[in-house]
Amino acid sequence: MLTIFYQTLDDKKPKWQLDRSLIGSNPGLGFRPMPPESNVESTLVWYRASDAANTFYWRDQLDQFLKPYLKQRSPEGPFIECEPGISPETGSNKVCDVKVDEWYPCVHGHGFNFNSSEGGPCIFLKLNKIFGWLPEYYNSSSVPDIMPIHLKDHIKTIEDKHGANSNKLKVVWVSCEGENPADIENIGSIIYRPTFGFDGQYFPFINTDEYLSPLIAVYFEKPARGVLINIECKAWASNIFHDRLERRGSVHFELMIDY
Amino acid sequence: MMRKSSIIRTSSEAGTSVTYIKTLVKTRTPTELDQFKKEISIDDHIISLKKLQERYNTDLQDGLSRVKAGELLRLYGPNCLISSATKSRWLVLAEFLFGGFAALLWVGAALSTIGYLVSYYQDPRTPLDQLYLAGVLVAVILITGIFGYYQEAANTSIMESFKKLVPKFATVIREGNMLTIPAEELVIGDVVEIQGGDCVPADIRIIKSRSLKVDNSSITGESEMQPRSPECTDTNPLETQNLAFYSTNVIEGAGTGVVIATGDNTLIGHIAGLTSGIEPEEMPIKKELKYFIKLITALAIFIGATFFVISIALGYDFFESFIFLIAIIVANVPEGLLVTLTACLTLTARRMSKKNCLVKNLQAIETLGSTSVICSDKTGTLTQNRMTVSHMFYNDTIVDVLDESDKVNRNAEFKNLCRVGILCNRAEFKPEQEKIPILQREVKGDASESAVLKCMEILIGDVMTQRNQMTKICEIPFNSTNKYQVSIHHLQNENKHLLVMKGAPERIIDRCTTYALNGSDVNISSEKKKALQQAVSKLGYMGERVLGFADLMLSKDKFPVGFKFNTDKVNFPLEGLRFVGLMSMIDPPRPNVPNAVEKCRSAGIRVIMVTGDHPITAVAIAKKVGILSSESETIYDVAMKKSISVSKVTAEDKARCSARVITGADLREMSQSKLDSILMTFWEIVFARTSPQQKLKIVESLQRLGYIVAVTGDGVNDSPALKKADIGVAMGISGSDVSKEAADMILLDDNFATIVTGIEEGRLIFDNLKKSIFYVLTSNVPEIIPFILFVTINIPQALSVLAILLVDVGTDLWPAISLAYEKPEADIMSRMPRDPQQDKLVNTRLMSLAYCQIGFIQTCAGYVTWFFVMAQHGFFYDRLIGIRKEWDDPFTNDLADSYGQEWTYEERKILERKGYAAYFLAIVVTQICDAFIVKTRRLSVVQQGMSNWVLNTGILFVIFVAGVILYSPGVNQAMQFERVEWYTFVPSLPFGLFIIIYDEYRRYFVRNYPNGWFARETYY
């Protein structure tokens, strides 16, 4: 009986998409590595930097997560290098490559910086895949007031350099900040790899085989140690609304590094 | 043992300032109650007055001394009725709130609260669903409990109705002075004065009477006036004229009496104590519910425990498994069932009250349906309670004037008889009744005179004018020593005087020398006399009260116009009269009673007559209404055939009798086991001349034999039997307040046939309750399974607790209740009463059909619909299985579906709610189909038809409600639903059709192979 009704559905395309689907058109933001399940429903990334065994869990989590990204590339494969902001032709079965091995220090070889005696870890951010979703990008005139200044400046700079219609502006910008004044103080400087956002060429997701979600590695250069830091990261596009309670468009986690 | 009492200080004129303790409530031991059950056996009415005076140490002239009275009062306590300690109102309320089904619901509510608390302890963000459930359960308990309590609350006031009967004050003679004191302060030996309008203040022996007449209706229910005099006329204290009982009314005259019993020891005290002390039999439906609770609890615990083990084995920790256990048990509780039951019974009660059958206790309706014996009164219930002339005897022939009045031979003899009937009669129609049929008109006068008057009005017409034409000159009224009544009339036409006489036939015949026969007056030879006497006894054997009539034309010479007739010193002849005929009368059966008795017969219900009346009358009526079938023979038939007296019937003949007539005297000497065996051997039994205590004995005996007994009664003295019976039936018109309080049901028209209507309704509701319960239980399965699958194969919840509640106390309710309106599938009055041991309200067949078959199909419908909706949004079943942990983890913000889309927690929860809506819709659809199949247990729905418009409307209502719940904004959010596409119900349709077709087939086999597998295993 069920099979009969399943006949009405497509294998590749969901019956309901975007706003007609319950998933909507406001993607959620996710982070990796996630705390272990035993640590019930928590978002705390807590480790002892000096203890390699202690950080193994986190590194291993990232290794597992990044595995699909590190597959052997072959020329016949679907992966292509994409120009910023330009997605592969529809129906081409090609997907834009995500080169996670080039984001030092956020690489396996460097332990994603979890064991650094001075610096903080790399936390990877990803935007939830929604079939057919396209971001509506900001330009310097449309950026909202609440956007962090460094992003506004960055957008302005690119606009000045490449013009207002540049594909380089086709980015879902990302920012991470401490939630409270103390957190802002403790968080230290942050470096985003490879750029300040998810590049436009990765959108839309149309369930192409081997599609890789764009990632951003957020490298905390020198966070305070021995204290808990509340961090909130946000994705910026004019069709992304932030709702901390429903965890849409933003993600919250805590970081705590012991000596 | 005293429970409640108050200390009273007297302040009356009797003024001995006695202090005594007044017991208000008393717990009576079974032995005390047994004492009450015995008939009063006293000799206070037999012994001489002198002895009486000695026994009670009193003075018949001057009464007791004040001091002595004070002492006695202190010693024996006050003269008042004391309630037997019964359950207090609070206890009754508590029983409604915590007993039986409510207990099950309380356990459910407690478990859900515990479940919530445990979950809360583990995770404070636990949704409140479990608490909602507990809240709904408590609400259901409270609403139905309080409703039931109010239904029954009236029943607890029985003692109040007794207390209304007794007088407040009494006139007493003490130390030679007449005083008015509170009746409570009367003591044994007091000499009291009573007069018309008073209420007898204690049991008294009459020592002086001035045409004293009392009305014993407060005790016997028979409202005929009875004379009271100092003579002992019968050894039976209830029959003798020299006793008057506490609480009876003095109608006319005045008298003096000595108190021989007070308070509890009086006749009414016995009855009151007994009535309030009797614990009524447990209602069969309560037993049924207990059995059902056992069944469902066992099932719930079985599933719960199995599941507990499974979840432990699956690796859940103890707490989680425990929460699952609780959830499963609670899910098994049919929340809506109690409401459904109460509503079904209430609706039936309303329907019955329209048919003159007022049910005081809802559960009694079903009891009525299981009734296997009816012990019925005769007068007023089986009969019209209206004496009517049924036969006339004149010119040597007996003529039936009741059924064949048009065939009456109107010869001269007939006219003679009628003339006497018209003239020798003091009864008169009350004015302004011209438009009412003659038989129903109200008459001033005693029962037999009214009967003659009505008969004459029907046969001759215009009785009053004829009386006016023949003016009454003088009369001697009827009295119990003469047993006749005479009057003399002036005939204007002939200018002569006519003497007319009416009375006990033997006495009349003795006074006659001639007999009007074939147009002339013949002398009464001894043979003729014998023949006349035989006519009298022939009518007597028909159970009729016979009156003889005679007349005498007085000669003009001896009694000219203006002659002064003297009735004190009789100066006219009272013998040597002319015999003109006989009239015999009977209280005829109500017209629809024979039919109703026949119905009972075919329904396997025994009808036993229990009457205080004379056995011959009882037998006659029993034959007329069919309680004794025409072919059966009693010793009275034998005696009549052989023209011998009953006592002379040989043992041989007695043994041949197929029906039994048992008199109160027989019963008194009968042992319990003997009575039991007679009740078992003889199907047709008439109890005559029985006392109320014996009625109780008969009821108890029948109950011992396993019968479910309905008893009718109207008098106060019937109330113990009414209360003891499984179903006590009081009379709405003639019944006393006390009997109405003691009964479970009141016949507003006093008609036996109404009981049968009630039984029919009771049987129907039993059948229909099965259907309601089946309907309610079926949806339990699709409600439980999602939870089981949630835990075992780790798929997301397909149905919320709130949705379960919506079905159980929402959409299921109306259809379930409307099944009470389903018409019977066959003639329910042609089958035997249900056997309470075998035919249960809810049995395993019903449970297995509801759970394992129909419920299972509904679950499939629910899941197919659910999987379909989930797939439409990207989650195919292979993705859903095993997903539970991540699905329900609020911090998993990117759970991928079958298309690779990633869902945040909130988005998933919205989808989950849409799933609930889909599954809910599937339940609603399949429950509608279920409604089509539960309409009948045996017939095809095509045979039964869809004429139950309450159900049809209910189905439309369910569709409407489901629409509102799912589609109106706000409402659906509050109910944790998400709007679904209109066609979402489609996947459940094939299953719904399958349910209908499958069950049609099942019932086809049940119908056509009554001994086949389907009938044995699935006919509920």
Tab-separated table of C-alpha atoms in Angstrom, chain B residues 43-367:
chain	number	residue	atom	x	y	z
B	43	ASP	CA	-50.547	-11.206	72.174
B	44	ASP	CA	-51.278	-7.724	73.467
B	45	HIS	CA	-54.444	-7.682	71.428
B	46	ILE	CA	-55.654	-11.064	72.663
B	47	ILE	CA	-55.235	-10.764	76.408
B	48	SER	CA	-57.901	-9.181	78.529
B	49	LEU	CA	-57.750	-5.528	79.380
B	50	LYS	CA	-57.097	-6.381	82.963
B	51	LYS	CA	-54.089	-8.430	82.070
B	52	LEU	CA	-52.958	-5.673	79.771
B	53	GLN	CA	-53.219	-3.208	82.592
B	54	GLU	CA	-51.076	-5.447	84.763
B	55	ARG	CA	-48.558	-6.173	82.068
B	56	TYR	CA	-47.819	-2.549	81.429
B	57	ASN	CA	-48.340	-1.471	84.976
B	58	THR	CA	-50.740	1.249	84.010
B	59	ASP	CA	-54.200	2.467	84.741
B	60	LEU	CA	-56.664	2.421	81.863
B	61	GLN	CA	-58.534	5.348	83.357
B	62	ASP	CA	-55.869	7.675	84.683
B	63	GLY	CA	-52.829	6.586	82.708
B	64	LEU	CA	-49.300	6.449	84.014
B	65	SER	CA	-47.916	8.655	86.692
B	66	ARG	CA	-45.553	11.387	85.537
B	67	VAL	CA	-42.674	9.963	87.496
B	68	LYS	CA	-43.198	6.511	86.122
B	69	ALA	CA	-43.434	7.851	82.567
B	70	GLY	CA	-40.204	9.762	83.104
B	71	GLU	CA	-38.454	6.639	84.311
B	72	LEU	CA	-39.664	4.596	81.393
B	73	LEU	CA	-38.595	7.266	78.958
B	74	ARG	CA	-35.122	7.298	80.439
B	75	LEU	CA	-35.014	3.531	80.391
B	76	TYR	CA	-36.331	2.750	76.923
B	77	GLY	CA	-35.554	5.936	75.103
B	78	PRO	CA	-37.817	8.108	73.045
B	79	ASN	CA	-40.603	7.049	70.759
B	80	CYS	CA	-39.071	7.870	67.392
B	81	LEU	CA	-37.671	6.205	64.315
B	82	ILE	CA	-33.931	5.681	64.301
B	83	SER	CA	-32.024	5.357	61.054
B	84	SER	CA	-29.820	2.394	60.559
B	85	ALA	CA	-26.315	3.602	60.088
B	86	THR	CA	-25.800	3.686	56.384
B	87	LYS	CA	-22.992	5.009	54.343
B	88	SER	CA	-22.638	8.710	54.838
B	89	ARG	CA	-23.058	11.004	51.869
B	90	TRP	CA	-19.340	11.541	51.794
B	91	LEU	CA	-18.746	7.846	51.555
B	92	VAL	CA	-21.192	7.591	48.702
B	93	LEU	CA	-19.500	10.482	46.943
B	94	ALA	CA	-16.131	8.897	47.612
B	95	GLU	CA	-17.365	5.675	46.105
B	96	PHE	CA	-18.380	7.494	42.959
B	97	LEU	CA	-15.082	9.322	42.799
B	98	PHE	CA	-12.765	6.490	43.676
B	99	GLY	CA	-14.631	3.261	43.102
B	100	GLY	CA	-14.648	0.934	40.129
B	101	PHE	CA	-13.805	2.544	36.859
B	102	ALA	CA	-12.833	5.808	38.481
B	103	ALA	CA	-10.132	3.947	40.414
B	104	LEU	CA	-8.642	2.770	37.157
B	105	LEU	CA	-8.643	6.322	35.853
B	106	TRP	CA	-7.050	7.596	39.065
B	107	VAL	CA	-4.284	5.059	38.695
B	108	GLY	CA	-3.882	6.297	35.141
B	109	ALA	CA	-3.731	9.909	36.276
B	110	ALA	CA	-1.274	9.106	39.046
B	111	LEU	CA	0.942	7.129	36.706
B	112	SER	CA	1.026	9.912	34.127
B	113	THR	CA	1.927	12.409	36.810
B	114	ILE	CA	4.678	10.126	38.057
B	115	GLY	CA	5.783	9.612	34.467
B	116	TYR	CA	5.953	13.344	33.988
B	117	LEU	CA	7.848	13.913	37.217
B	118	VAL	CA	10.400	11.247	36.416
B	119	SER	CA	10.921	12.705	32.954
B	120	TYR	CA	11.066	16.168	34.391
B	121	TYR	CA	13.697	15.085	36.832
B	122	GLN	CA	15.742	13.820	33.927
B	123	ASP	CA	15.075	16.769	31.680
B	124	PRO	CA	13.198	19.851	32.852
B	125	ARG	CA	12.135	20.649	29.304
B	126	THR	CA	9.866	17.614	29.106
B	127	PRO	CA	6.641	18.583	27.345
B	128	LEU	CA	3.544	18.836	29.509
B	129	ASP	CA	1.621	16.185	27.560
B	130	GLN	CA	1.592	13.704	30.404
B	131	LEU	CA	0.206	16.349	32.715
B	132	TYR	CA	-2.556	17.207	30.239
B	133	LEU	CA	-3.453	13.561	30.238
B	134	ALA	CA	-3.592	13.437	34.012
B	135	GLY	CA	-5.719	16.594	33.974
B	136	VAL	CA	-8.186	15.171	31.492
B	137	LEU	CA	-8.438	11.950	33.454
B	138	VAL	CA	-9.154	13.815	36.663
B	139	ALA	CA	-11.717	15.967	34.879
B	140	VAL	CA	-13.457	12.883	33.524
B	141	ILE	CA	-13.535	11.329	36.984
B	142	LEU	CA	-14.881	14.450	38.619
B	143	ILE	CA	-17.553	15.157	36.036
B	144	THR	CA	-18.903	11.633	35.820
B	145	GLY	CA	-18.484	11.018	39.531
B	146	ILE	CA	-20.378	14.084	40.639
B	147	PHE	CA	-23.014	13.496	37.999
B	148	GLY	CA	-23.516	9.950	39.242
B	149	TYR	CA	-23.576	11.108	42.827
B	150	TYR	CA	-26.357	13.582	42.154
B	151	GLN	CA	-28.291	10.879	40.402
B	152	GLU	CA	-28.116	8.736	43.469
B	153	ALA	CA	-28.056	11.347	46.220
B	154	ALA	CA	-31.841	11.374	46.368
B	155	ASN	CA	-31.820	7.721	47.327
B	156	THR	CA	-30.126	8.326	50.635
B	157	SER	CA	-33.008	10.286	52.048
B	158	ILE	CA	-35.218	7.292	52.645
B	159	MET	CA	-35.276	7.750	56.379
B	160	GLU	CA	-36.465	11.314	55.917
B	161	SER	CA	-39.529	10.033	54.127
B	162	PHE	CA	-40.247	7.692	57.019
B	163	LYS	CA	-39.911	10.478	59.512
B	164	LYS	CA	-42.469	12.506	57.622
B	165	LEU	CA	-45.013	9.840	58.451
B	166	VAL	CA	-44.873	10.078	62.215
B	167	PRO	CA	-46.755	12.615	64.299
B	168	LYS	CA	-45.068	15.309	66.345
B	169	PHE	CA	-47.524	15.498	69.207
B	170	ALA	CA	-49.759	13.132	71.113
B	171	THR	CA	-52.620	13.561	73.524
B	172	VAL	CA	-51.952	11.477	76.579
B	173	ILE	CA	-53.632	10.866	79.897
B	174	ARG	CA	-51.277	10.903	82.827
B	175	GLU	CA	-52.364	10.962	86.436
B	176	GLY	CA	-55.889	11.438	85.152
B	177	ASN	CA	-55.094	14.658	83.278
B	178	MET	CA	-55.170	15.062	79.560
B	179	LEU	CA	-51.937	16.527	78.248
B	180	THR	CA	-50.417	17.245	74.870
B	181	ILE	CA	-46.811	16.135	74.769
B	182	PRO	CA	-44.270	15.574	72.014
B	183	ALA	CA	-44.937	12.152	70.541
B	184	GLU	CA	-41.316	11.278	71.216
B	185	GLU	CA	-41.981	11.230	74.943
B	186	LEU	CA	-44.622	8.541	74.807
B	187	VAL	CA	-43.755	5.394	76.711
B	188	ILE	CA	-45.219	1.927	76.868
B	189	GLY	CA	-48.326	1.913	79.039
B	190	ASP	CA	-49.321	5.475	78.250
B	191	VAL	CA	-53.001	5.959	77.632
B	192	VAL	CA	-53.537	8.064	74.526
B	193	GLU	CA	-56.529	9.721	72.967
B	194	ILE	CA	-56.901	9.782	69.206
B	195	GLN	CA	-59.506	11.343	66.978
B	196	GLY	CA	-60.271	12.034	63.347
B	197	GLY	CA	-57.427	13.880	61.666
B	198	ASP	CA	-54.785	12.649	64.096
B	199	CYS	CA	-51.944	10.379	63.321
B	200	VAL	CA	-51.590	7.379	65.635
B	201	PRO	CA	-48.590	8.239	67.834
B	202	ALA	CA	-47.449	4.684	68.668
B	203	ASP	CA	-48.665	1.112	68.381
B	204	ILE	CA	-51.730	1.061	70.576
B	205	ARG	CA	-54.385	-1.331	71.715
B	206	ILE	CA	-57.793	0.262	71.438
B	207	ILE	CA	-59.759	0.267	74.689
B	208	LYS	CA	-62.514	2.664	73.724
B	209	SER	CA	-63.881	3.467	70.302
B	210	ARG	CA	-66.520	5.846	69.050
B	211	SER	CA	-66.933	4.710	65.398
B	212	LEU	CA	-63.198	4.970	65.089
B	213	LYS	CA	-61.874	4.445	61.569
B	214	VAL	CA	-58.269	4.391	60.513
B	215	ASP	CA	-56.473	4.417	57.207
B	216	ASN	CA	-53.587	1.977	57.221
B	217	SER	CA	-52.297	3.053	53.842
B	218	SER	CA	-49.096	4.405	55.311
B	219	ILE	CA	-48.236	0.837	56.199
B	220	THR	CA	-50.159	-1.407	53.841
B	221	GLY	CA	-50.662	0.882	50.903
B	222	GLU	CA	-54.339	-0.104	50.768
B	223	SER	CA	-56.280	3.025	51.408
B	224	GLU	CA	-59.563	1.541	52.422
B	225	MET	CA	-60.849	2.778	55.752
B	226	GLN	CA	-60.834	0.205	58.479
B	227	PRO	CA	-62.974	0.280	61.588
B	228	ARG	CA	-61.281	0.050	64.950
B	229	SER	CA	-62.975	-1.237	68.086
B	230	PRO	CA	-61.937	-2.770	71.411
B	231	GLU	CA	-62.791	-6.317	70.267
B	232	CYS	CA	-60.108	-8.699	69.175
B	233	THR	CA	-61.371	-9.911	65.797
B	234	ASP	CA	-58.363	-11.819	64.588
B	235	THR	CA	-55.332	-13.439	66.162
B	236	ASN	CA	-53.185	-11.882	63.465
B	237	PRO	CA	-52.174	-8.516	64.890
B	238	LEU	CA	-52.344	-6.969	61.429
B	239	GLU	CA	-55.929	-8.031	60.921
B	240	THR	CA	-57.462	-7.472	64.308
B	241	GLN	CA	-59.602	-4.427	64.902
B	242	ASN	CA	-58.274	-3.576	68.323
B	243	LEU	CA	-54.799	-2.485	67.290
B	244	ALA	CA	-53.837	0.769	65.665
B	245	PHE	CA	-50.351	1.330	64.411
B	246	TYR	CA	-47.838	4.100	64.721
B	247	SER	CA	-48.028	6.534	61.794
B	248	THR	CA	-51.416	5.427	60.473
B	249	ASN	CA	-54.097	8.059	60.073
B	250	VAL	CA	-57.292	8.353	62.018
B	251	ILE	CA	-60.016	9.208	59.513
B	252	GLU	CA	-63.062	9.622	61.649
B	253	GLY	CA	-64.420	8.949	65.088
B	254	ALA	CA	-62.393	8.969	68.255
B	255	GLY	CA	-60.919	6.475	70.613
B	256	THR	CA	-58.612	5.719	73.483
B	257	GLY	CA	-55.755	3.259	73.497
B	258	VAL	CA	-52.854	1.946	75.510
B	259	VAL	CA	-49.373	2.194	74.059
B	260	ILE	CA	-47.953	-1.292	73.589
B	261	ALA	CA	-44.869	-0.492	71.571
B	262	THR	CA	-42.835	2.600	70.835
B	263	GLY	CA	-40.116	3.690	68.449
B	264	ASP	CA	-38.135	0.889	66.893
B	265	ASN	CA	-40.395	-1.759	68.332
B	266	THR	CA	-43.430	-0.556	66.485
B	267	LEU	CA	-44.496	-2.035	63.195
B	268	ILE	CA	-43.346	0.960	61.223
B	269	GLY	CA	-40.163	1.045	63.299
B	270	HIS	CA	-39.413	-2.465	62.133
B	271	ILE	CA	-40.029	-1.554	58.534
B	272	ALA	CA	-38.028	1.645	58.721
B	273	GLY	CA	-35.111	-0.008	60.461
B	274	LEU	CA	-35.116	-2.859	58.030
B	275	THR	CA	-35.403	-0.682	54.968
B	276	SER	CA	-32.641	1.643	55.961
B	277	GLY	CA	-30.488	-1.259	57.104
B	278	ILE	CA	-30.774	-3.417	54.022
B	279	GLU	CA	-27.818	-3.296	51.717
B	280	PRO	CA	-29.194	-3.522	48.219
B	281	GLU	CA	-27.734	-6.125	45.905
B	282	GLU	CA	-24.843	-4.974	43.810
B	283	MET	CA	-26.003	-3.845	40.403
B	284	PRO	CA	-25.083	-6.330	37.681
B	285	ILE	CA	-23.543	-3.598	35.594
B	286	LYS	CA	-21.165	-2.838	38.447
B	287	LYS	CA	-20.072	-6.442	38.345
B	288	GLU	CA	-19.683	-6.175	34.595
B	289	LEU	CA	-17.542	-3.094	34.937
B	290	LYS	CA	-15.406	-4.775	37.554
B	291	TYR	CA	-14.838	-7.663	35.201
B	292	PHE	CA	-14.004	-5.278	32.405
B	293	ILE	CA	-11.587	-3.366	34.595
B	294	LYS	CA	-9.887	-6.616	35.475
B	295	LEU	CA	-9.625	-7.503	31.827
B	296	ILE	CA	-8.272	-4.181	30.670
B	297	THR	CA	-5.902	-3.840	33.613
B	298	ALA	CA	-4.512	-7.285	32.980
B	299	LEU	CA	-4.046	-6.404	29.333
B	300	ALA	CA	-2.413	-3.066	30.133
B	301	ILE	CA	-0.037	-4.594	32.641
B	302	PHE	CA	0.766	-7.452	30.308
B	303	ILE	CA	1.617	-5.174	27.394
B	304	GLY	CA	3.377	-2.726	29.695
B	305	ALA	CA	5.493	-5.390	31.354
B	306	THR	CA	6.405	-7.106	28.108
B	307	PHE	CA	7.394	-3.785	26.801
B	308	PHE	CA	9.378	-2.935	29.881
B	309	VAL	CA	11.433	-6.074	29.419
B	310	ILE	CA	11.903	-5.332	25.730
B	311	SER	CA	13.097	-1.815	26.372
B	312	ILE	CA	15.538	-2.974	29.033
B	313	ALA	CA	16.772	-5.575	26.560
B	314	LEU	CA	17.123	-2.865	23.901
B	315	GLY	CA	19.479	-1.065	26.197
B	316	TYR	CA	17.295	1.668	27.635
B	317	ASP	CA	18.069	2.467	31.204
B	318	PHE	CA	15.672	1.696	34.004
B	319	PHE	CA	14.163	5.158	34.201
B	320	GLU	CA	13.446	5.388	30.516
B	321	SER	CA	11.949	1.916	30.510
B	322	PHE	CA	9.844	2.838	33.488
B	323	ILE	CA	8.484	5.898	31.714
B	324	PHE	CA	7.645	3.716	28.748
B	325	LEU	CA	5.907	1.257	31.043
B	326	ILE	CA	3.761	4.001	32.508
B	327	ALA	CA	2.980	5.483	29.125
B	328	ILE	CA	1.826	2.110	27.807
B	329	ILE	CA	-0.392	1.429	30.793
B	330	VAL	CA	-1.917	4.885	30.607
B	331	ALA	CA	-2.455	4.590	26.876
B	332	ASN	CA	-4.556	1.505	27.564
B	333	VAL	CA	-6.965	3.381	29.771
B	334	PRO	CA	-10.066	4.211	27.754
B	335	GLU	CA	-10.557	7.769	28.994
B	336	GLY	CA	-13.816	8.316	27.186
B	337	LEU	CA	-15.507	5.120	28.244
B	338	LEU	CA	-16.888	6.280	31.564
B	339	VAL	CA	-18.378	9.357	29.943
B	340	THR	CA	-19.822	7.192	27.191
B	341	LEU	CA	-21.378	4.753	29.646
B	342	THR	CA	-22.918	7.481	31.741
B	343	ALA	CA	-24.219	9.322	28.714
B	344	CYS	CA	-25.696	6.176	27.141
B	345	LEU	CA	-27.491	5.312	30.352
B	346	THR	CA	-28.707	8.870	30.853
B	347	LEU	CA	-30.104	9.005	27.351
B	348	THR	CA	-31.890	5.710	27.848
B	349	ALA	CA	-33.227	6.939	31.165
B	350	ARG	CA	-34.646	9.979	29.434
B	351	ARG	CA	-36.199	7.866	26.747
B	352	MET	CA	-37.707	5.606	29.388
B	353	SER	CA	-39.164	8.449	31.387
B	354	LYS	CA	-41.077	9.428	28.275
B	355	LYS	CA	-42.555	5.947	28.420
B	356	ASN	CA	-43.650	6.491	32.023
B	357	CYS	CA	-40.703	4.657	33.459
B	358	LEU	CA	-38.734	6.932	35.747
B	359	VAL	CA	-35.336	5.522	36.563
B	360	LYS	CA	-33.757	6.870	39.711
B	361	ASN	CA	-30.522	5.023	39.491
B	362	LEU	CA	-28.881	4.966	36.073
B	363	GLN	CA	-27.314	1.598	36.544
B	364	ALA	CA	-30.726	0.146	37.278
B	365	ILE	CA	-31.534	0.413	33.579
B	366	GLU	CA	-29.184	-2.361	32.723
B	367	THR	CA	-30.334	-4.383	35.730
